[in-house]
XYZ file of C-alpha atoms in Angstrom:
704
model
C -8.488 39.490 -11.667
C -11.808 38.036 -10.559
C -15.401 38.272 -11.771
C -18.763 37.331 -10.281
C -20.221 34.280 -11.983
C -23.776 34.806 -10.702
C -25.473 38.103 -11.383
C -27.072 39.648 -8.275
C -30.151 40.628 -10.276
C -31.096 36.984 -10.861
C -33.106 36.145 -7.713
C -35.028 33.132 -8.993
C -34.378 29.887 -7.173
C -32.972 27.535 -9.769
C -30.058 25.176 -10.152
C -26.658 26.777 -10.603
C -25.861 27.573 -14.227
C -22.126 27.306 -14.828
C -20.583 29.844 -17.187
C -17.763 28.797 -19.512
C -14.308 29.492 -18.096
C -12.364 32.168 -20.032
C -9.126 30.172 -20.476
C -7.389 26.891 -19.467
C -5.644 28.719 -16.595
C -8.923 29.909 -15.063
C -10.860 28.158 -12.338
C -13.667 28.910 -9.904
C -13.586 29.476 -6.162
C -16.347 29.225 -3.595
C -16.416 32.454 -1.617
C -17.672 31.887 1.921
C -18.690 35.022 3.804
C -19.992 35.319 7.336
C -23.255 37.274 7.648
C -23.601 37.596 11.389
C -21.041 35.172 12.787
C -23.616 32.363 12.771
C -24.631 31.969 9.128
C -22.634 31.873 5.901
C -23.386 33.234 2.476
C -21.928 31.661 -0.648
C -20.807 33.107 -3.972
C -18.951 31.640 -6.936
C -16.071 33.660 -8.382
C -13.831 33.000 -11.372
C -10.074 33.585 -11.090
C -6.958 33.195 -13.188
C -4.350 31.089 -11.397
C -1.679 33.324 -12.904
C -3.068 36.270 -10.899
C -1.758 34.811 -7.595
C -5.180 34.881 -5.998
C -5.174 33.958 -2.282
C -7.353 30.913 -1.569
C -7.496 27.584 0.229
C -8.272 24.172 -1.251
C -10.279 21.326 0.276
C -9.083 17.720 0.385
C -11.935 15.346 1.240
C -13.893 12.359 -0.048
C -17.173 12.447 -1.930
C -18.862 9.485 -0.256
C -18.864 7.925 3.195
C -15.873 9.376 5.087
C -15.773 6.577 7.683
C -14.134 3.189 7.395
C -16.201 0.612 5.484
C -15.305 -1.849 8.247
C -16.573 0.449 11.011
C -18.447 -2.029 13.266
C -22.042 -1.468 14.375
C -22.728 1.328 11.926
C -25.879 1.689 9.902
C -25.513 1.786 6.100
C -24.306 5.194 4.953
C -26.913 6.985 2.851
C -25.357 9.760 0.795
C -28.324 12.114 0.904
C -27.974 15.176 -1.296
C -28.047 18.617 0.287
C -28.308 22.030 -1.332
C -25.924 24.928 -1.095
C -27.627 28.272 -1.853
C -25.811 31.159 -3.453
C -26.388 34.877 -2.928
C -28.271 35.161 -6.210
C -30.784 32.488 -5.236
C -29.316 29.672 -7.314
C -28.533 26.345 -5.666
C -26.262 23.354 -6.216
C -26.745 19.794 -4.965
C -23.810 18.443 -2.956
C -23.110 15.184 -1.124
C -23.692 14.544 2.543
C -20.026 14.556 3.591
C -19.289 17.865 1.870
C -22.426 19.406 3.393
C -21.261 18.255 6.846
C -17.828 19.772 6.220
C -19.332 23.156 5.315
C -21.501 23.021 8.431
C -18.480 22.313 10.641
C -16.548 25.123 8.948
C -19.413 27.434 9.867
C -19.229 26.290 13.502
C -15.462 26.861 13.479
C -15.842 30.294 11.888
C -13.873 29.438 8.736
C -14.535 31.638 5.734
C -12.819 33.057 2.643
C -12.201 31.677 -0.845
C -11.835 27.901 -1.162
C -11.502 25.511 -4.097
C -13.729 22.422 -3.882
C -13.810 20.086 -6.880
C -17.484 19.066 -6.575
C -18.530 22.729 -6.589
C -15.889 24.543 -8.630
C -15.847 22.129 -11.599
C -18.868 21.667 -13.827
C -18.899 17.894 -13.466
C -21.385 17.440 -16.323
C -19.050 19.157 -18.835
C -16.413 16.576 -19.833
C -14.287 19.112 -21.721
C -14.113 21.375 -18.678
C -13.466 18.406 -16.450
C -10.527 17.380 -18.656
C -9.079 20.903 -18.540
C -9.537 21.354 -14.782
C -8.054 17.960 -13.886
C -5.027 18.858 -16.020
C -4.336 21.938 -13.836
C -5.285 20.441 -10.458
C -1.612 20.114 -9.592
C -1.262 23.883 -9.979
C -4.494 24.504 -8.049
C -3.238 22.659 -4.963
C 0.344 23.857 -5.297
C -0.751 27.513 -5.494
C -3.270 27.319 -2.645
C -2.202 29.167 0.494
C -3.422 26.230 2.559
C -4.982 22.808 1.972
C -7.673 21.834 4.467
C -8.053 18.088 5.009
C -11.545 16.995 6.071
C -11.497 13.481 7.566
C -15.214 13.407 8.353
C -17.246 13.853 11.494
C -16.189 12.686 14.938
C -16.876 9.023 15.794
C -15.658 6.328 18.194
C -12.599 5.577 16.075
C -11.441 9.208 16.051
C -11.975 9.400 19.820
C -9.695 6.368 20.247
C -7.096 7.902 17.916
C -7.135 11.251 19.729
C -6.769 9.632 23.160
C -3.835 7.634 21.801
C -2.404 10.781 20.194
C -2.834 12.939 23.307
C -1.890 10.506 26.062
C 0.219 7.576 24.892
C 2.276 9.023 22.034
C 3.834 11.786 24.214
C 4.965 9.151 26.739
C 6.478 7.005 24.019
C 8.109 10.069 22.463
C 9.662 11.014 25.820
C 10.933 7.443 26.254
C 12.634 7.548 22.860
C 14.169 10.925 23.721
C 15.337 9.843 27.193
C 16.936 6.705 25.798
C 18.779 8.815 23.298
C 17.243 7.030 20.342
C 19.431 4.028 21.054
C 19.315 1.355 18.381
C 17.816 -1.301 20.619
C 16.466 -4.224 18.638
C 12.722 -3.620 18.242
C 12.719 -1.855 21.620
C 9.685 0.237 20.698
C 7.504 -2.571 19.387
C 4.014 -2.773 20.883
C 4.344 -6.544 20.559
C 7.226 -6.546 23.077
C 6.147 -6.691 26.763
C 9.453 -5.046 27.733
C 8.292 -1.774 26.176
C 5.411 -1.488 28.637
C 7.743 -2.243 31.545
C 9.952 0.694 30.537
C 6.926 2.944 30.092
C 5.393 1.844 33.385
C 2.106 1.244 31.591
C -0.129 -1.832 31.208
C -0.288 -3.509 27.807
C -2.567 -1.648 25.415
C -5.869 -3.506 24.919
C -6.567 -5.003 21.505
C -9.614 -2.724 21.153
C -7.356 0.344 21.034
C -5.380 -1.017 18.093
C -8.613 -1.988 16.343
C -9.849 1.583 16.844
C -6.632 2.988 15.370
C -6.978 0.679 12.370
C -10.586 1.816 11.852
C -9.563 5.483 12.053
C -6.691 5.008 9.593
C -9.089 3.141 7.302
C -11.242 6.233 6.804
C -12.003 6.993 3.188
C -9.712 10.015 2.966
C -6.641 7.840 3.547
C -7.738 5.554 0.695
C -8.615 8.229 -1.878
C -6.392 8.446 -4.973
C -6.533 12.222 -5.307
C -5.355 12.917 -1.750
C -1.825 11.890 -2.732
C -1.451 14.817 -5.129
C -3.372 17.179 -2.869
C -1.042 16.562 0.089
C 2.228 16.196 -1.794
C 1.863 19.564 -3.544
C 0.367 21.529 -0.635
C 2.285 24.433 0.901
C 0.563 24.207 4.279
C -1.959 21.694 5.635
C -4.646 21.796 8.308
C -6.467 18.590 9.311
C -10.036 18.741 10.657
C -12.036 15.828 12.060
C -15.424 16.879 13.400
C -14.685 20.163 15.154
C -11.133 19.229 16.117
C -7.992 20.574 14.476
C -4.948 18.301 14.132
C -1.623 19.936 13.413
C -0.140 18.295 10.299
C 3.371 18.025 11.738
C 1.983 16.441 14.886
C -0.140 14.082 12.805
C 2.944 13.105 10.792
C 4.855 12.405 14.010
C 1.942 10.284 15.223
C 2.124 8.071 12.124
C 5.918 7.928 12.243
C 5.913 6.601 15.807
C 3.155 4.129 14.963
C 5.220 2.880 12.051
C 8.280 2.165 14.198
C 6.148 0.475 16.881
C 4.950 -2.532 14.819
C 1.419 -1.764 16.005
C -0.078 -3.357 12.889
C 1.307 -6.749 13.910
C -1.067 -6.635 16.875
C -3.930 -6.716 14.386
C -2.736 -9.866 12.653
C -1.362 -11.875 15.550
C -3.770 -14.775 15.119
C -5.412 -13.564 11.903
C -4.725 -13.113 8.222
C -1.640 -10.902 8.196
C -2.346 -9.532 4.705
C -5.020 -7.153 6.001
C -2.749 -5.317 8.423
C -0.400 -4.123 5.702
C -3.281 -2.721 3.648
C -4.334 -0.148 6.269
C -4.549 3.073 4.224
C -3.160 5.279 7.000
C 0.164 3.459 6.652
C 0.333 4.654 3.040
C -0.151 8.246 4.216
C 3.117 7.991 6.133
C 5.011 7.324 2.891
C 3.082 10.206 1.307
C 4.383 12.500 4.029
C 7.959 11.423 3.382
C 7.478 11.915 -0.347
C 6.048 15.406 0.243
C 9.314 16.458 1.840
C 11.212 15.500 -1.302
C 8.874 17.627 -3.414
C 9.090 20.553 -0.992
C 12.871 20.488 -1.397
C 12.592 21.013 -5.135
C 11.669 17.550 -6.291
C 13.258 14.162 -5.730
C 15.685 14.835 -8.558
C 17.560 17.284 -6.330
C 17.431 15.170 -3.172
C 18.795 11.885 -1.849
C 16.135 10.098 -3.843
C 17.975 10.861 -7.060
C 20.305 7.877 -6.668
C 17.338 5.610 -6.069
C 15.659 6.896 -9.236
C 18.844 6.478 -11.234
C 18.971 2.823 -10.205
C 15.357 1.919 -10.917
C 15.236 3.894 -14.176
C 18.701 2.795 -15.384
C 19.422 6.289 -16.650
C 20.629 9.749 -15.693
C 18.621 11.974 -18.011
C 15.677 13.965 -16.602
C 13.256 11.861 -18.642
C 14.793 8.672 -17.197
C 14.350 9.986 -13.662
C 10.763 10.997 -14.350
C 9.921 7.549 -15.747
C 11.482 5.944 -12.673
C 9.374 8.233 -10.499
C 6.169 7.378 -12.370
C 6.890 3.645 -12.084
C 7.283 4.027 -8.342
C 4.195 6.234 -7.926
C 1.951 3.975 -10.013
C 2.931 1.106 -7.727
C 1.990 3.098 -4.602
C -1.335 4.293 -6.073
C -2.619 0.714 -6.360
C -3.939 0.726 -2.801
C -5.994 3.878 -3.210
C -9.598 4.309 -4.322
C -11.271 6.512 -6.912
C -14.898 6.995 -7.910
C -13.811 7.164 -11.545
C -11.274 4.376 -12.035
C -9.410 6.381 -14.660
C -8.310 8.706 -11.867
C -5.814 6.112 -10.642
C -3.513 7.398 -13.391
C -4.933 10.880 -13.917
C -4.291 11.675 -10.232
C -0.551 11.556 -11.035
C -0.700 13.896 -14.027
C -0.374 17.056 -11.945
C 2.652 15.753 -10.046
C 4.337 14.672 -13.284
C 3.558 18.056 -14.808
C 5.119 19.921 -11.883
C 8.285 17.838 -12.138
C 8.452 18.419 -15.882
C 8.206 22.168 -15.317
C 11.131 21.989 -12.848
C 13.263 19.999 -15.299
C 12.110 21.805 -18.447
C 11.043 18.641 -20.264
C 7.798 17.599 -21.926
C 5.306 15.587 -19.924
C 5.294 12.088 -21.485
C 1.777 11.432 -20.176
C -1.258 12.371 -22.212
C -3.500 15.019 -20.667
C -6.611 13.643 -18.905
C -9.375 12.688 -21.323
C -12.567 11.295 -19.833
C -13.876 10.331 -23.261
C -11.633 7.226 -23.339
C -12.511 3.865 -21.814
C -10.688 2.477 -18.793
C -8.740 -0.051 -20.882
C -7.750 2.644 -23.400
C -6.634 5.010 -20.656
C -4.450 2.473 -18.852
C -2.997 1.050 -22.074
C -2.051 4.499 -23.398
C -0.408 5.425 -20.089
C 1.584 2.190 -20.080
C 2.620 2.684 -23.701
C 3.811 6.221 -22.957
C 5.970 4.975 -20.088
C 7.254 1.829 -21.828
C 8.312 3.765 -24.929
C 10.636 5.943 -22.856
C 11.696 3.496 -20.146
C 15.095 1.805 -19.835
C 13.626 -1.013 -17.733
C 10.541 -3.236 -17.600
C 9.686 -2.154 -14.072
C 6.152 -1.273 -15.159
C 5.436 -4.986 -15.753
C 6.024 -5.582 -12.043
C 2.742 -3.755 -11.410
C 0.683 -6.451 -13.148
C -1.696 -8.041 -10.646
C -2.656 -11.672 -10.257
C -5.437 -12.632 -12.698
C -6.809 -16.147 -12.246
C -8.392 -17.780 -15.273
C -7.960 -17.045 -18.967
C -10.430 -14.173 -19.327
C -8.733 -10.769 -19.176
C -10.402 -7.393 -19.514
C -6.971 -5.812 -19.974
C -3.996 -6.948 -22.031
C -2.022 -9.197 -19.674
C 0.930 -6.766 -19.687
C -1.190 -3.739 -18.728
C -1.758 -3.408 -14.968
C -5.278 -2.749 -13.762
C -4.339 0.127 -11.488
C -7.773 0.101 -9.864
C -6.995 -3.241 -8.203
C -5.608 -2.811 -4.708
C -2.903 -5.422 -4.913
C 0.063 -6.442 -7.010
C 1.983 -9.682 -7.277
C 5.307 -8.004 -7.937
C 8.111 -7.655 -5.423
C 8.333 -4.277 -3.655
C 9.298 -1.639 -6.192
C 12.599 -0.937 -4.454
C 13.542 -4.601 -4.697
C 12.516 -4.987 -8.304
C 14.359 -1.857 -9.322
C 17.506 -1.820 -7.231
C 18.327 -5.243 -5.805
C 18.131 -7.480 -8.857
C 19.607 -7.684 -12.347
C 18.316 -10.982 -13.748
C 18.678 -9.859 -17.380
C 22.299 -8.859 -16.842
C 22.058 -5.087 -17.338
C 20.272 -5.295 -20.671
C 17.884 -2.627 -21.951
C 14.350 -3.329 -23.210
C 14.152 -4.249 -26.873
C 10.629 -3.472 -28.082
C 9.484 -4.301 -31.596
C 6.858 -2.304 -33.518
C 3.327 -3.709 -33.406
C 0.305 -2.472 -35.386
C -1.885 -3.528 -32.460
C -1.380 -1.163 -29.519
C -2.778 -3.793 -27.189
C 0.127 -6.157 -27.952
C 3.625 -5.770 -26.552
C 6.416 -7.391 -28.595
C 9.824 -7.630 -26.954
C 12.964 -9.754 -26.758
C 13.084 -12.566 -24.210
C 14.873 -15.758 -23.214
C 13.046 -18.887 -22.104
C 15.010 -20.255 -19.133
C 12.954 -22.902 -17.339
C 9.575 -24.580 -16.775
C 7.509 -24.724 -13.590
C 7.083 -28.394 -12.634
C 5.547 -28.341 -9.145
C 3.494 -25.924 -7.067
C 4.105 -25.351 -3.369
C 2.117 -23.499 -0.726
C 0.435 -20.161 -1.403
C 0.438 -17.145 0.896
C -3.063 -18.126 2.059
C -1.975 -21.669 2.884
C 1.007 -20.404 4.849
C -1.030 -17.637 6.474
C -4.593 -18.204 7.551
C -4.596 -21.938 6.702
C -1.274 -22.451 8.541
C -0.051 -25.255 6.314
C 3.182 -26.826 7.662
C 4.995 -26.501 4.299
C 3.936 -30.011 3.314
C 4.073 -29.620 -0.491
C 7.185 -27.452 -0.548
C 9.085 -29.733 1.853
C 8.312 -32.730 -0.360
C 9.638 -30.884 -3.410
C 12.771 -29.752 -1.574
C 13.497 -33.294 -0.411
C 13.638 -34.349 -4.069
C 16.412 -31.813 -4.762
C 20.105 -32.342 -3.962
C 21.027 -31.358 -0.398
C 23.234 -28.633 -1.911
C 21.449 -26.141 -4.171
C 22.891 -24.642 -7.345
C 24.278 -21.792 -5.212
C 26.006 -24.195 -2.810
C 23.518 -23.379 -0.045
C 21.487 -25.837 1.996
C 17.874 -26.404 0.935
C 16.586 -24.926 4.217
C 18.505 -21.715 3.566
C 17.117 -21.565 0.039
C 13.618 -21.845 1.511
C 13.873 -18.899 3.895
C 15.694 -16.702 1.415
C 13.051 -17.411 -1.252
C 10.169 -16.587 1.106
C 11.549 -13.056 1.598
C 13.071 -12.685 -1.900
C 16.477 -12.642 -0.179
C 16.065 -9.098 1.117
C 15.881 -7.819 4.677
C 17.037 -4.812 6.688
C 17.682 -2.896 3.444
C 20.152 -5.554 2.335
C 20.194 -8.018 -0.536
C 21.227 -10.744 -0.047
C 19.597 -10.818 3.357
C 22.081 -10.986 6.280
C 22.741 -14.524 7.620
C 21.272 -13.709 11.065
C 17.789 -13.619 9.513
C 18.028 -17.421 9.668
C 17.520 -17.174 13.449
C 14.368 -15.100 12.930
C 13.190 -17.672 10.366
C 13.680 -20.470 12.895
C 11.515 -18.712 15.501
C 8.940 -17.923 12.816
C 8.794 -21.598 11.814
C 8.462 -22.590 15.467
C 5.509 -20.206 15.881
C 3.924 -21.099 12.559
C 4.063 -24.880 12.828
C 3.163 -25.100 16.503
C 0.114 -22.927 15.799
C -0.685 -25.141 12.803
C -0.775 -28.218 15.041
C -2.618 -26.342 17.783
C -5.297 -25.200 15.310
C -5.692 -28.738 13.977
C -6.131 -30.167 17.457
C -8.541 -27.388 18.427
C -10.919 -28.114 15.559
C -10.741 -31.903 15.476
C -10.689 -34.834 17.872
C -7.397 -36.118 16.538
C -3.967 -34.629 16.268
C -2.296 -33.494 13.054
C -2.136 -35.963 10.212
C 1.314 -37.645 10.411
C 1.840 -37.280 6.667
C 1.178 -33.520 6.884
C 4.019 -32.699 9.247
C 6.331 -35.549 8.203
C 7.999 -33.899 5.132
C 9.071 -30.822 7.102
C 10.320 -32.986 9.971
C 12.390 -34.991 7.452
C 13.793 -31.786 5.949
C 14.743 -30.518 9.418
C 16.844 -33.612 10.110
C 18.257 -34.049 6.593
C 21.461 -32.058 7.206
C 23.174 -30.337 10.156
C 22.574 -26.969 8.467
C 18.850 -27.672 8.105
C 18.530 -28.656 11.767
C 19.909 -25.261 12.765
C 17.319 -23.431 10.658
C 14.175 -25.565 11.037
C 12.929 -26.559 14.530
C 12.490 -30.240 15.256
C 9.116 -31.858 15.830
C 9.662 -32.164 19.633
C 10.396 -28.414 19.813
C 7.262 -27.650 17.820
C 5.117 -29.839 20.055
C 6.540 -28.219 23.180
C 5.624 -24.724 21.914
C 2.210 -26.023 20.876
C 1.571 -27.180 24.455
C 2.407 -23.679 25.720
C -0.138 -22.139 23.317
C -2.704 -24.694 24.456
C -2.144 -23.853 28.112
C -2.420 -20.107 27.444
C -5.663 -20.678 25.573
C -7.051 -22.859 28.375
C -6.145 -20.199 30.939
C -7.990 -17.541 28.930
C -11.082 -19.711 28.659
C -11.098 -20.398 32.401
C -10.653 -16.700 33.094
C -13.767 -15.942 31.046
C -15.791 -18.764 32.604
C -17.854 -18.692 35.772
C -15.264 -20.890 37.456
C -12.635 -18.188 37.239
C -8.977 -18.406 38.250
C -6.954 -17.989 41.411
C -4.446 -15.152 41.608
C -1.584 -17.648 41.263
C -3.127 -19.100 38.101
C -3.576 -15.633 36.627
C 0.041 -14.763 37.443
C 1.284 -18.013 35.898
C -0.761 -17.379 32.757
C 0.557 -13.813 32.426
C 4.136 -14.955 32.976
C 3.757 -17.672 30.365
C 2.200 -15.237 27.878
C 4.912 -12.622 28.354
C 7.575 -15.289 28.027
C 6.281 -16.561 24.709
C 5.733 -13.009 23.422
C 9.352 -12.179 24.212
C 10.504 -15.228 22.272
C 8.235 -14.425 19.347
C 9.768 -10.950 19.124
C 12.874 -12.657 17.724
C 10.837 -13.611 14.641
C 10.021 -10.001 13.725
C 12.824 -9.419 11.159
C 11.578 -12.385 9.143
C 7.866 -11.828 9.860
C 8.037 -8.256 8.554
C 9.602 -9.352 5.308
C 7.367 -12.323 4.544
C 4.267 -10.222 5.264
C 5.517 -7.569 2.875
C 6.884 -9.748 0.085
C 5.143 -13.121 0.017
C 1.737 -11.689 -0.927
C -0.512 -13.344 -3.541
C 2.349 -15.718 -4.343
C 3.121 -19.387 -4.075
C 6.324 -21.395 -3.830
C 7.339 -23.286 -6.988
C 10.102 -25.581 -8.203
C 11.309 -25.923 -11.780
C 12.538 -28.621 -14.132
C 16.152 -27.495 -13.612
C 15.856 -27.761 -9.839
C 15.348 -24.099 -8.994
C 13.078 -22.807 -6.224
C 11.067 -19.627 -6.567
C 8.170 -17.452 -5.438
C 5.757 -16.968 -8.325
C 2.301 -15.410 -8.838
C -0.585 -17.182 -7.134
C -2.170 -18.217 -10.440
C 1.023 -19.869 -11.745
C 0.414 -23.340 -13.200
C 2.580 -26.342 -13.827
C 3.968 -25.981 -17.351
C 4.259 -22.179 -17.215
C 7.587 -20.831 -18.464
C 10.181 -18.765 -16.613
C 11.428 -16.035 -18.964
C 14.190 -13.472 -18.755
C 13.073 -10.420 -20.726
C 15.570 -7.856 -22.012
C 15.452 -4.899 -19.655
C 13.826 -6.916 -16.882
C 15.339 -6.793 -13.431
C 13.550 -10.009 -12.399
C 12.336 -13.213 -14.103
C 8.754 -13.297 -15.388
C 6.312 -16.194 -15.571
C 4.667 -16.465 -19.012
C 1.956 -18.812 -20.261
C 2.111 -19.927 -23.907
C -1.022 -19.767 -26.055
C -1.881 -21.917 -29.049
C -1.317 -19.030 -31.486
C 2.289 -18.536 -30.362
C 1.607 -15.489 -28.216
C 2.012 -15.394 -24.453
C 0.124 -14.215 -21.386
C 2.128 -12.414 -18.739
C 1.315 -14.176 -15.458
C 3.604 -11.894 -13.478
C 6.931 -11.170 -11.906
C 8.764 -13.842 -9.892
C 11.732 -14.467 -7.644
C 13.880 -17.490 -8.580
C 16.689 -18.133 -6.149
C 20.062 -18.334 -7.826
C 19.383 -16.399 -11.043
C 18.487 -12.926 -9.737
C 21.856 -11.367 -10.627
C 22.170 -12.669 -14.181
C 23.585 -16.092 -13.254
C 21.304 -17.770 -15.825
C 23.377 -16.282 -18.650
C 26.554 -17.563 -17.011
C 25.179 -21.088 -16.529
C 24.225 -21.705 -20.138
C 23.958 -20.186 -23.600
C 20.443 -18.731 -23.784
C 18.942 -17.899 -27.181
C 16.713 -14.848 -27.414
C 13.546 -14.536 -29.478
C 10.597 -12.218 -30.049
C 7.925 -12.644 -27.404
C 4.437 -11.263 -28.016
C 2.408 -10.472 -24.915
C -1.352 -10.169 -25.352
């Protein structure tokens, strides 16, 4: 049943006056009608979702739809526009939404559509609370969800050319080769791929354009996760161009298997390439398929959820799901920061309906502060969880001043210091299968639980920045390793401990990582350290400081095993000379002097040769880029090596908390309480070995 919200008799031009919705299951729809095929008329109607009304829903972003890093663009001014209704009333809307409605008019789209900025009275907090609580149903019941990516621009033109011309060729190649499992055979970093395609190497500008397109605001928006996951059918519109959703999904799938993002970080900070929002959308697409099949609890994901939640009950599975989703939502954006958790309420509610259980999350309430909202959500999950996986979401927080309790993640921050959620939940069992033991606390901002103090951090090694953009040759870490026995507590060589720690001992969906990753580590070290020396020579008149490279060179020659895993100094210098010659060739090519055809051919041959060799490093490079993020290497008083949060200090404690799959770094305070610095990887104690090595005594640990 539907009713007109605006009486036709009221012809005065005034701002839209919202009428109170009849019940919590009611919402409004914008009715778009075509007058003469060229102009639209608008009307607001109220409907009950239980009436099975046919409508579409819009998925878009309120502000600038383009990438914030879009080069050469003027500042985006979000000028307000007016939408006029049949009764003469008007409503102010943002520039991007106004552009979308204009493009819909050009495309001849009309009918009933749900748009949050129009259909919710944004100034009424009580209505906003109620409507956000049923947004999962609104998108799930819509006949179609229309995705608006924004107007056409240079980045979308690049993406569409790539989608129309190159992807079909690559798809045909994969089909013709029978999908053979050739090692990285479809990587855009591998010159052999272009030989098989019969195409020249793709220019860097194309990959930059793809990155800019996939960095559009829609891909970063928190609410789009729910809107896409729950949708029955999806249309994508960019400017006046339609993109079929299945074809768009295939586009992202092929990009994912091609290692295209590594082209963006070849000689840059690699951390940026893995934060491209469009890459997250690919995982959203995969997740949507689980939901479409009746929820992950009835699919192959059930076993994964059972492992990370340490339970079989529906509530256990739901908590495992929420832990995983909260981790993935960190990289998204929201105008109201509380929406980082509220955007999951609808998905949780739909799952609870399927499983006939109560939703453990409180309904959205925009009266609460950000700290209250996040703390209450964490409490609700912790009280019902069989693991401490939620603590793995805590981000790095330098300094002593915290807006949030140290154990409550700030979900609005786009990074975490924890290991990937699959690793934290399924690969490790540092607390030996124990369950969380939480103690009552009158202060909801304090978390009191049982823990075991295992070790103390005594020295700090290189951080991800030092090993990435700064290209440090492992000077501090090599010195610390040289002070340890040649055989580690696990019986492994120190060089092996180093590479396994850098990737948290996981690769190719295996933990421990397969031994052949050592070969990829060796090539990675050859690349890394030769570039470190090359950079030093490029920006100074002298070569690298002898003391800087000396510790690693000593480690490489300390044992036969180490020499097989770490390249020698002569090998590093030889590769450095190749990089220098390639660079000199490029500079001559750009100069007025130019190059002969033979010189150009030699330069291209040399470049392709080194690229082919560097391809061998990909298994290790992928893992270190994914895992060693906002971390630093550390050693402990008992001779253990680990990867800990960036802000870890000497004197911080390594704790095993009951119910924790991984060790945690805590910092003691003068009042006896502790600050949670974050999750860590400590080689040799990730499967509960600490409890086998010695008799640990548990105690109450209060996190503030």
